[in-house]
Amino acid sequence: MMKKIIKMMAVLILTIMTVACESFLETDLPKDQVGQTLVFNDDRTADAALTYVYTQMRNSGFFAGSRLGMGYLLACYTDEMEVVNPQSTNHRHFYEGTVVAGNAAIKTIWDNTYKQIYTVNSVLEGLNNASGMSEEVRIRLQGEALAVRGILHFYLSQSFGAVPYVITTDYNINRKTEKMPASQVMELAVADLEQAQQYLSDVYTSSERVRINRSVARAFLARMYLYQQKWDKAFENAQLVIEQAEYELEPLDNVFIKESRSAIWQLKPDAEGRNTAEGTEYIFTSVPAPQGRLALALVNGFETGDLRKEKWIKKVGTATEDYCAFKYKVRGASSPAKEYSVIVRIEEMYLIAAEAEMETGDFAGFNFYINALRTRAGLDMVDATGAGQAVDMLLQERRVEFFCEFGHRFYDLKRRNRLNNLVSVKPHWKPHYNLLPLPENELLLNPALLPQNIGY
């Protein structure tokens, strides 16, 4: 039986990879894609197909922890990382503000993310046509797949602006798809997440937190509603997650271990005993740093006595400027693995709740949530009484809490209209850097994606 399942999965994954390998906007329909539909005849096959999606997200796209992932690239783009390797590389172009439409990293992020969306749509269509599956598993997998689709489109719209929202594997539809305003993409992403959380359970499918459950969907809904300035809904979803006994604010040393109770969703490395790409990428043990180091603007931006600087930043060598991010402690393999990549964690829910309270004029609520994190970090409590003061406090907390985590700094400055403040550390900074360029090859394949983003 097991050999049969393995054989079926090999064929299934090969099919998905073959279909997803081509751009969804390509000019000619590949003959081997005609009439292909995934059909799931049992729970294990369907579950394995969605597991493949998680693996792809871990290896490429927005959630990759390597230098090709958006987290590292946006850390270089803003004021978190300084690139010291003099060679012309993708992350150096982000650091220097020389990203263009033909940039290889832009194409890679775009292509891999839409391949992941294509695969999710394949899974959703297969689930709709499934026979022999239990209804409980089918509904759960639909919830996970819808959540992934919404989350990926959310990141695309926040990075590129107007983009297509792809909900089918039909080539004839996808090759003509048009981009839609980022606000409309957000609405569709929210709709996917709202539907997903109705299908999902609060319980994880295993002892690990590597699959999406209802709390993950609610956490991203809280973020999306925050970005939409729907403060009540943002607070409601954040509070629902905070109230779950499954989660708690961990001591700083425990936040990024695989057993962390502050983690809401983690991605597991692709082999047993392997730790995170972030640990390999950000940590360096001798100088000069091989690629990049933390920017002094970030290092010097911590308040005196902030334990996050002591626990999450490591000085290397004797020079005054060599610091590396040390949230993840393990660089390489261990037996067993000690760390998984944390995609979303409970600390963000506290800061979303704080921001929502601030925007509705409840400064006592704002102080309560923000002080929970400050106390854990060894800092004195604050007592904000005005919106301007509270916004500055909020952005400071988010900066020192989420540095080098999947672009939080860029997205926070962008939604608060403060990206141009980066000119103080990046003299080349221009207003149109609030969006990345659409990939040049996609514009050539599908003129419906025109015009290019302003400035490119």
XYZ file of C-alpha atoms in Angstrom:
456
model
C 0.000 0.000 0.000
C 2.759 2.443 0.973
C 4.653 1.770 -2.268
C 1.472 2.491 -4.211
C 1.010 5.825 -2.427
C 4.638 6.789 -3.037
C 4.293 5.948 -6.724
C 1.075 7.963 -7.003
C 2.685 10.921 -5.290
C 5.694 10.794 -7.594
C 3.378 11.026 -10.593
C 1.292 13.735 -8.951
C 4.211 15.950 -8.014
C 5.801 15.479 -11.438
C 2.510 16.600 -12.997
C 2.310 19.663 -10.763
C 5.924 20.581 -11.411
C 5.500 20.171 -15.163
C 2.439 22.384 -15.219
C 3.853 24.977 -12.836
C 7.223 25.194 -14.582
C 5.746 27.322 -17.347
C 4.799 30.919 -16.788
C 1.051 31.243 -16.391
C 1.271 34.000 -18.977
C 3.261 32.115 -21.601
C 2.505 32.600 -25.265
C 1.851 29.005 -26.356
C -0.147 26.311 -24.626
C 2.110 23.325 -23.828
C 0.632 20.161 -25.301
C 1.179 18.224 -22.090
C -1.083 20.626 -20.175
C -4.225 19.952 -22.212
C -6.922 18.415 -20.052
C -4.725 17.840 -16.998
C -6.749 17.696 -13.790
C -5.592 16.429 -10.445
C -7.843 13.766 -8.982
C -7.497 12.690 -5.364
C -8.774 9.250 -4.431
C -7.662 9.210 -0.804
C -6.688 11.502 2.057
C -2.963 10.775 1.947
C -2.496 11.690 -1.695
C -4.310 14.992 -1.313
C -2.465 15.835 1.892
C 0.877 15.087 0.251
C 0.028 17.386 -2.671
C -0.521 20.305 -0.303
C 2.595 19.387 1.682
C 4.482 19.924 -1.568
C 3.165 23.517 -1.640
C 4.558 24.182 1.840
C 7.901 22.787 0.721
C 7.959 25.088 -2.283
C 7.161 28.119 -0.147
C 10.022 27.232 2.180
C 12.470 26.890 -0.716
C 11.582 29.857 -2.906
C 9.568 33.048 -3.081
C 8.499 35.364 -0.292
C 9.178 32.933 2.545
C 12.565 31.627 1.457
C 15.152 32.449 4.109
C 18.012 32.643 1.625
C 19.370 35.718 -0.154
C 16.853 35.025 -2.923
C 13.928 35.345 -0.518
C 12.051 38.605 -0.177
C 12.907 38.882 3.525
C 16.639 39.214 2.882
C 16.141 41.377 -0.192
C 13.882 43.857 1.605
C 16.223 43.958 4.600
C 18.883 45.160 2.136
C 16.381 47.469 0.446
C 15.558 49.360 3.654
C 17.759 50.186 6.644
C 18.262 46.751 8.181
C 21.181 45.285 6.226
C 24.385 46.656 4.727
C 25.769 44.675 1.786
C 29.550 44.424 1.967
C 30.232 42.028 -0.897
C 31.419 44.326 -3.719
C 30.292 41.968 -6.476
C 27.176 42.766 -8.462
C 24.461 40.599 -6.931
C 20.699 40.729 -6.619
C 20.801 41.772 -2.984
C 23.405 44.458 -3.760
C 21.057 45.929 -6.359
C 18.355 46.071 -3.681
C 20.804 47.677 -1.263
C 21.966 50.296 -3.770
C 18.550 51.074 -5.196
C 19.439 49.839 -8.672
C 16.631 47.317 -9.092
C 15.256 47.287 -12.633
C 12.517 45.364 -14.426
C 15.023 42.837 -15.741
C 16.423 42.031 -12.291
C 16.773 38.259 -11.852
C 15.531 38.301 -8.253
C 12.345 40.123 -9.251
C 11.633 37.521 -11.921
C 12.423 34.665 -9.530
C 10.128 35.955 -6.771
C 7.285 36.593 -9.225
C 7.631 33.297 -11.108
C 7.975 31.118 -8.021
C 5.083 32.771 -6.217
C 2.729 32.351 -9.146
C 3.888 28.746 -9.555
C 2.926 28.195 -5.928
C -0.457 29.811 -6.569
C -0.920 27.647 -9.662
C -0.190 24.527 -7.624
C -2.627 25.605 -4.903
C -5.309 26.125 -7.539
C -4.524 22.663 -8.907
C -5.037 21.230 -5.438
C -8.304 23.133 -4.962
C -9.641 21.881 -8.274
C -8.551 18.360 -7.398
C -10.322 18.571 -4.049
C -13.512 19.697 -5.757
C -13.348 16.587 -7.934
C -12.137 14.241 -5.206
C -13.647 10.822 -4.644
C -12.800 8.455 -1.828
C -11.635 11.225 0.522
C -13.048 11.849 3.969
C -15.090 15.051 4.077
C -13.214 16.252 7.164
C -9.829 16.105 5.440
C -11.157 17.559 2.187
C -12.587 20.614 3.967
C -9.414 21.132 6.020
C -7.220 21.001 2.933
C -9.501 23.456 1.157
C -9.051 25.810 4.076
C -5.268 25.512 4.000
C -5.118 25.980 0.236
C -7.391 29.027 0.252
C -5.320 30.573 3.034
C -2.081 30.046 1.097
C -3.611 31.589 -2.023
C -4.751 34.656 -0.126
C -1.458 35.093 1.722
C 0.660 34.864 -1.435
C -1.487 37.364 -3.324
C -1.302 39.694 -0.308
C 2.497 39.733 -0.466
C 2.472 40.203 -4.246
C 0.172 43.224 -4.033
C 2.116 44.848 -1.190
C 5.373 44.470 -3.121
C 4.338 45.059 -6.749
C 1.069 46.976 -6.430
C -1.482 46.048 -9.079
C -1.152 42.336 -9.917
C -3.397 39.551 -11.250
C -5.411 37.503 -8.750
C -5.259 33.996 -10.179
C -7.930 31.514 -9.089
C -7.804 28.874 -11.817
C -5.429 26.633 -13.738
C -7.270 27.322 -16.997
C -4.587 28.439 -19.426
C -7.003 30.294 -21.703
C -8.071 32.468 -18.786
C -4.667 32.938 -17.189
C -2.820 33.938 -20.348
C -5.141 36.936 -20.705
C -5.424 37.815 -17.051
C -5.284 41.483 -16.188
C -3.807 43.082 -13.121
C -6.119 44.713 -10.629
C -5.512 47.483 -8.091
C -3.765 46.421 -4.893
C -6.862 47.338 -2.895
C -8.961 44.908 -4.937
C -6.324 42.187 -4.579
C -6.483 42.727 -0.825
C -10.258 42.326 -0.827
C -9.985 39.010 -2.653
C -7.214 37.853 -0.342
C -9.360 38.704 2.677
C -12.263 36.779 1.137
C -10.039 33.708 0.693
C -8.822 33.976 4.294
C -12.325 34.500 5.689
C -13.543 31.399 3.895
C -10.429 29.485 4.952
C -10.863 30.174 8.661
C -14.389 28.758 8.480
C -13.005 25.486 7.109
C -10.105 25.199 9.538
C -9.785 24.027 13.121
C -7.914 25.669 15.999
C -6.012 22.400 16.387
C -2.784 21.755 14.478
C -2.579 18.544 12.460
C 0.492 17.415 14.412
C 2.579 18.388 17.423
C 4.399 20.864 15.159
C 3.077 24.179 13.881
C 3.993 23.697 10.258
C 0.503 23.588 8.725
C -2.037 26.379 8.570
C -4.847 26.247 11.122
C -7.605 28.726 11.999
C -5.277 30.861 14.113
C -2.884 31.298 11.170
C -5.762 32.432 8.968
C -6.959 34.831 11.671
C -3.450 36.186 12.192
C -3.143 37.096 8.521
C -6.668 38.496 8.520
C -5.634 40.723 11.431
C -2.686 41.982 9.398
C -4.710 42.484 6.232
C -7.469 44.351 8.047
C -4.793 46.497 9.693
C -3.367 47.379 6.287
C -6.914 48.220 5.133
C -7.336 50.446 8.213
C -10.318 48.392 9.360
C -9.276 48.761 12.958
C -12.150 46.925 14.658
C -11.745 43.835 12.512
C -7.966 43.896 12.907
C -8.330 44.045 16.679
C -11.000 41.333 16.737
C -8.889 38.826 14.814
C -5.698 39.630 16.699
C -7.480 39.272 20.032
C -8.997 35.928 19.019
C -5.491 34.595 18.449
C -4.088 36.136 21.642
C -6.851 34.459 23.652
C -5.887 31.004 22.432
C -4.174 29.115 25.261
C -1.883 27.547 22.642
C 0.169 30.744 22.392
C 2.138 32.862 24.842
C 4.926 35.405 24.893
C 8.099 33.361 25.217
C 11.418 34.426 26.748
C 13.566 35.927 24.005
C 15.848 32.886 23.825
C 12.894 30.641 22.978
C 11.093 32.677 20.330
C 12.757 31.022 17.337
C 13.182 27.429 18.510
C 10.912 24.892 16.860
C 8.974 24.305 20.113
C 8.265 28.021 20.603
C 4.801 28.756 21.975
C 4.905 32.231 20.464
C 5.031 30.745 16.963
C 1.691 30.653 15.168
C 3.030 29.262 11.905
C 6.463 27.891 11.069
C 7.930 26.323 7.946
C 9.953 23.182 8.430
C 13.317 22.770 6.655
C 13.244 20.303 3.792
C 15.353 17.578 5.426
C 15.562 16.027 8.867
C 18.303 17.595 10.975
C 18.479 20.685 8.799
C 17.876 24.051 10.426
C 16.843 27.332 8.861
C 18.187 29.081 5.803
C 17.983 32.268 7.882
C 20.550 30.911 10.330
C 22.902 30.057 7.472
C 22.320 33.361 5.683
C 22.420 35.958 8.443
C 25.007 34.503 10.837
C 28.708 34.996 10.131
C 31.489 34.064 12.518
C 34.506 35.925 11.156
C 35.164 39.222 9.422
C 34.798 40.506 6.865
C 31.186 39.403 6.533
C 30.814 37.292 3.383
C 27.714 39.081 2.090
C 26.023 41.487 4.453
C 25.851 42.673 8.039
C 23.305 44.523 10.118
C 23.167 48.227 9.357
C 24.439 50.430 12.161
C 21.241 52.470 11.835
C 19.408 49.411 13.149
C 22.012 48.360 15.716
C 22.137 51.863 17.205
C 18.360 52.200 17.059
C 17.694 50.027 20.121
C 16.924 51.686 23.434
C 19.476 51.245 26.191
C 18.748 48.049 28.074
C 16.641 46.418 25.333
C 17.309 42.692 25.766
C 16.419 42.097 22.124
C 19.692 43.750 21.169
C 21.569 41.508 23.605
C 19.773 38.295 22.594
C 19.061 38.785 18.889
C 22.176 40.632 17.667
C 25.720 39.279 17.763
C 28.929 41.296 17.491
C 31.612 39.657 15.371
C 35.272 40.651 15.660
C 36.533 43.848 17.235
C 35.472 46.464 14.689
C 32.586 48.745 15.587
C 30.439 47.901 12.571
C 30.328 44.093 12.322
C 27.047 42.737 13.694
C 24.903 39.874 12.500
C 21.272 38.996 13.138
C 21.225 36.252 15.770
C 17.540 35.458 16.164
C 18.257 31.992 14.825
C 21.259 30.525 16.629
C 22.072 27.441 14.558
C 24.050 27.727 11.356
C 23.864 24.393 9.591
C 22.592 20.976 10.580
C 22.006 19.484 14.009
C 20.589 16.237 15.305
C 17.746 16.776 15.818
C 16.863 20.080 14.145
C 16.480 22.893 16.673
C 14.868 25.723 14.705
C 12.116 26.158 12.115
C 11.451 29.383 10.197
C 8.817 31.459 11.982
C 6.413 33.046 9.501
C 3.985 34.662 11.945
C 4.097 34.861 15.735
C 2.000 36.046 18.648
C 4.068 39.203 19.190
C 2.652 40.595 15.959
C -0.880 40.089 17.263
C -0.028 42.195 20.340
C 1.294 44.998 18.149
C -1.664 44.801 15.783
C -4.014 45.034 18.774
C -1.989 47.987 20.080
C -2.168 49.809 16.756
C -5.887 49.199 16.387
C -6.498 50.503 19.911
C -4.405 53.583 19.139
C -6.369 54.317 15.982
C -9.681 54.109 17.834
C -8.438 56.417 20.590
C -7.994 53.826 23.319
C -4.509 54.705 24.543
C -4.882 52.622 27.695
C -5.364 49.614 25.427
C -2.418 50.675 23.285
C -0.171 50.951 26.333
C -1.305 47.571 27.673
C -0.392 45.637 24.535
C 2.834 47.443 23.712
C 4.058 47.253 27.294
C 3.616 43.481 27.316
C 6.437 43.309 24.744
C 8.527 46.039 26.336
C 8.422 44.370 29.741
C 9.562 41.089 28.239
C 12.443 42.980 26.592
C 13.534 44.510 29.913
C 12.342 48.031 29.087
C 10.343 50.507 31.137
C 6.654 50.775 30.385
C 5.401 53.664 28.279
C 2.315 55.807 28.750
C 1.313 57.206 25.378
C -1.465 59.794 25.428
C -1.455 61.095 21.849
C -1.565 59.603 18.354
C 1.695 61.122 17.087
C 3.644 59.878 20.073
C 1.999 56.448 19.857
C 2.789 55.997 16.150
C 6.473 56.681 16.787
C 6.483 54.197 19.668
C 4.692 51.614 17.558
C 7.087 51.838 14.616
C 10.044 51.637 16.981
C 8.669 48.492 18.611
C 7.920 46.881 15.272
C 11.389 47.775 14.023
C 13.289 46.141 16.876
C 10.884 43.216 17.195
C 10.639 42.135 13.544
C 13.953 43.148 11.967
C 15.025 40.784 9.171
C 11.670 38.994 9.213
C 10.027 38.836 5.787
C 9.961 42.532 4.976
C 8.028 43.899 7.968
C 10.158 47.056 7.991
C 9.426 47.891 4.349
C 5.714 47.184 4.598
C 5.368 49.113 7.886
C 7.092 52.231 6.566
C 5.119 51.999 3.360
C 1.673 51.803 4.941
C 2.584 54.631 7.338
C 3.863 56.819 4.456
C 7.340 56.992 5.958
C 9.413 55.221 3.330
C 10.936 58.515 2.234
C 12.491 58.799 5.702
C 15.006 56.235 4.472
C 16.742 58.993 2.531
C 18.671 59.817 5.718
C 20.574 56.516 5.406
C 20.009 55.901 1.698
C 20.618 59.148 -0.220
C 19.648 57.448 -3.488
C 16.119 56.696 -2.214
C 13.294 57.762 -4.537
C 9.529 57.920 -3.887
C 8.705 55.291 -6.527
C 10.694 52.687 -4.602
C 7.477 52.035 -2.672
C 6.779 49.477 -5.399
C 9.063 47.009 -7.103
C 9.071 46.823 -10.907
C 6.926 44.278 -12.669
C 9.145 41.645 -14.327
C 10.113 42.685 -17.819
C 9.482 39.265 -19.346
C 5.919 39.156 -17.999
C 5.104 42.485 -19.609
C 6.341 41.148 -22.938
C 4.266 37.982 -22.605
C 1.085 39.677 -21.442
C 0.515 43.310 -22.504
C -2.536 43.319 -20.189
C -0.080 43.807 -17.336
C 0.982 47.176 -18.745
C 1.718 49.844 -17.765
C 4.920 49.216 -15.856
C 5.075 50.674 -12.356
C 6.007 54.351 -12.305
C 9.742 55.069 -12.326
C 10.794 51.856 -14.045
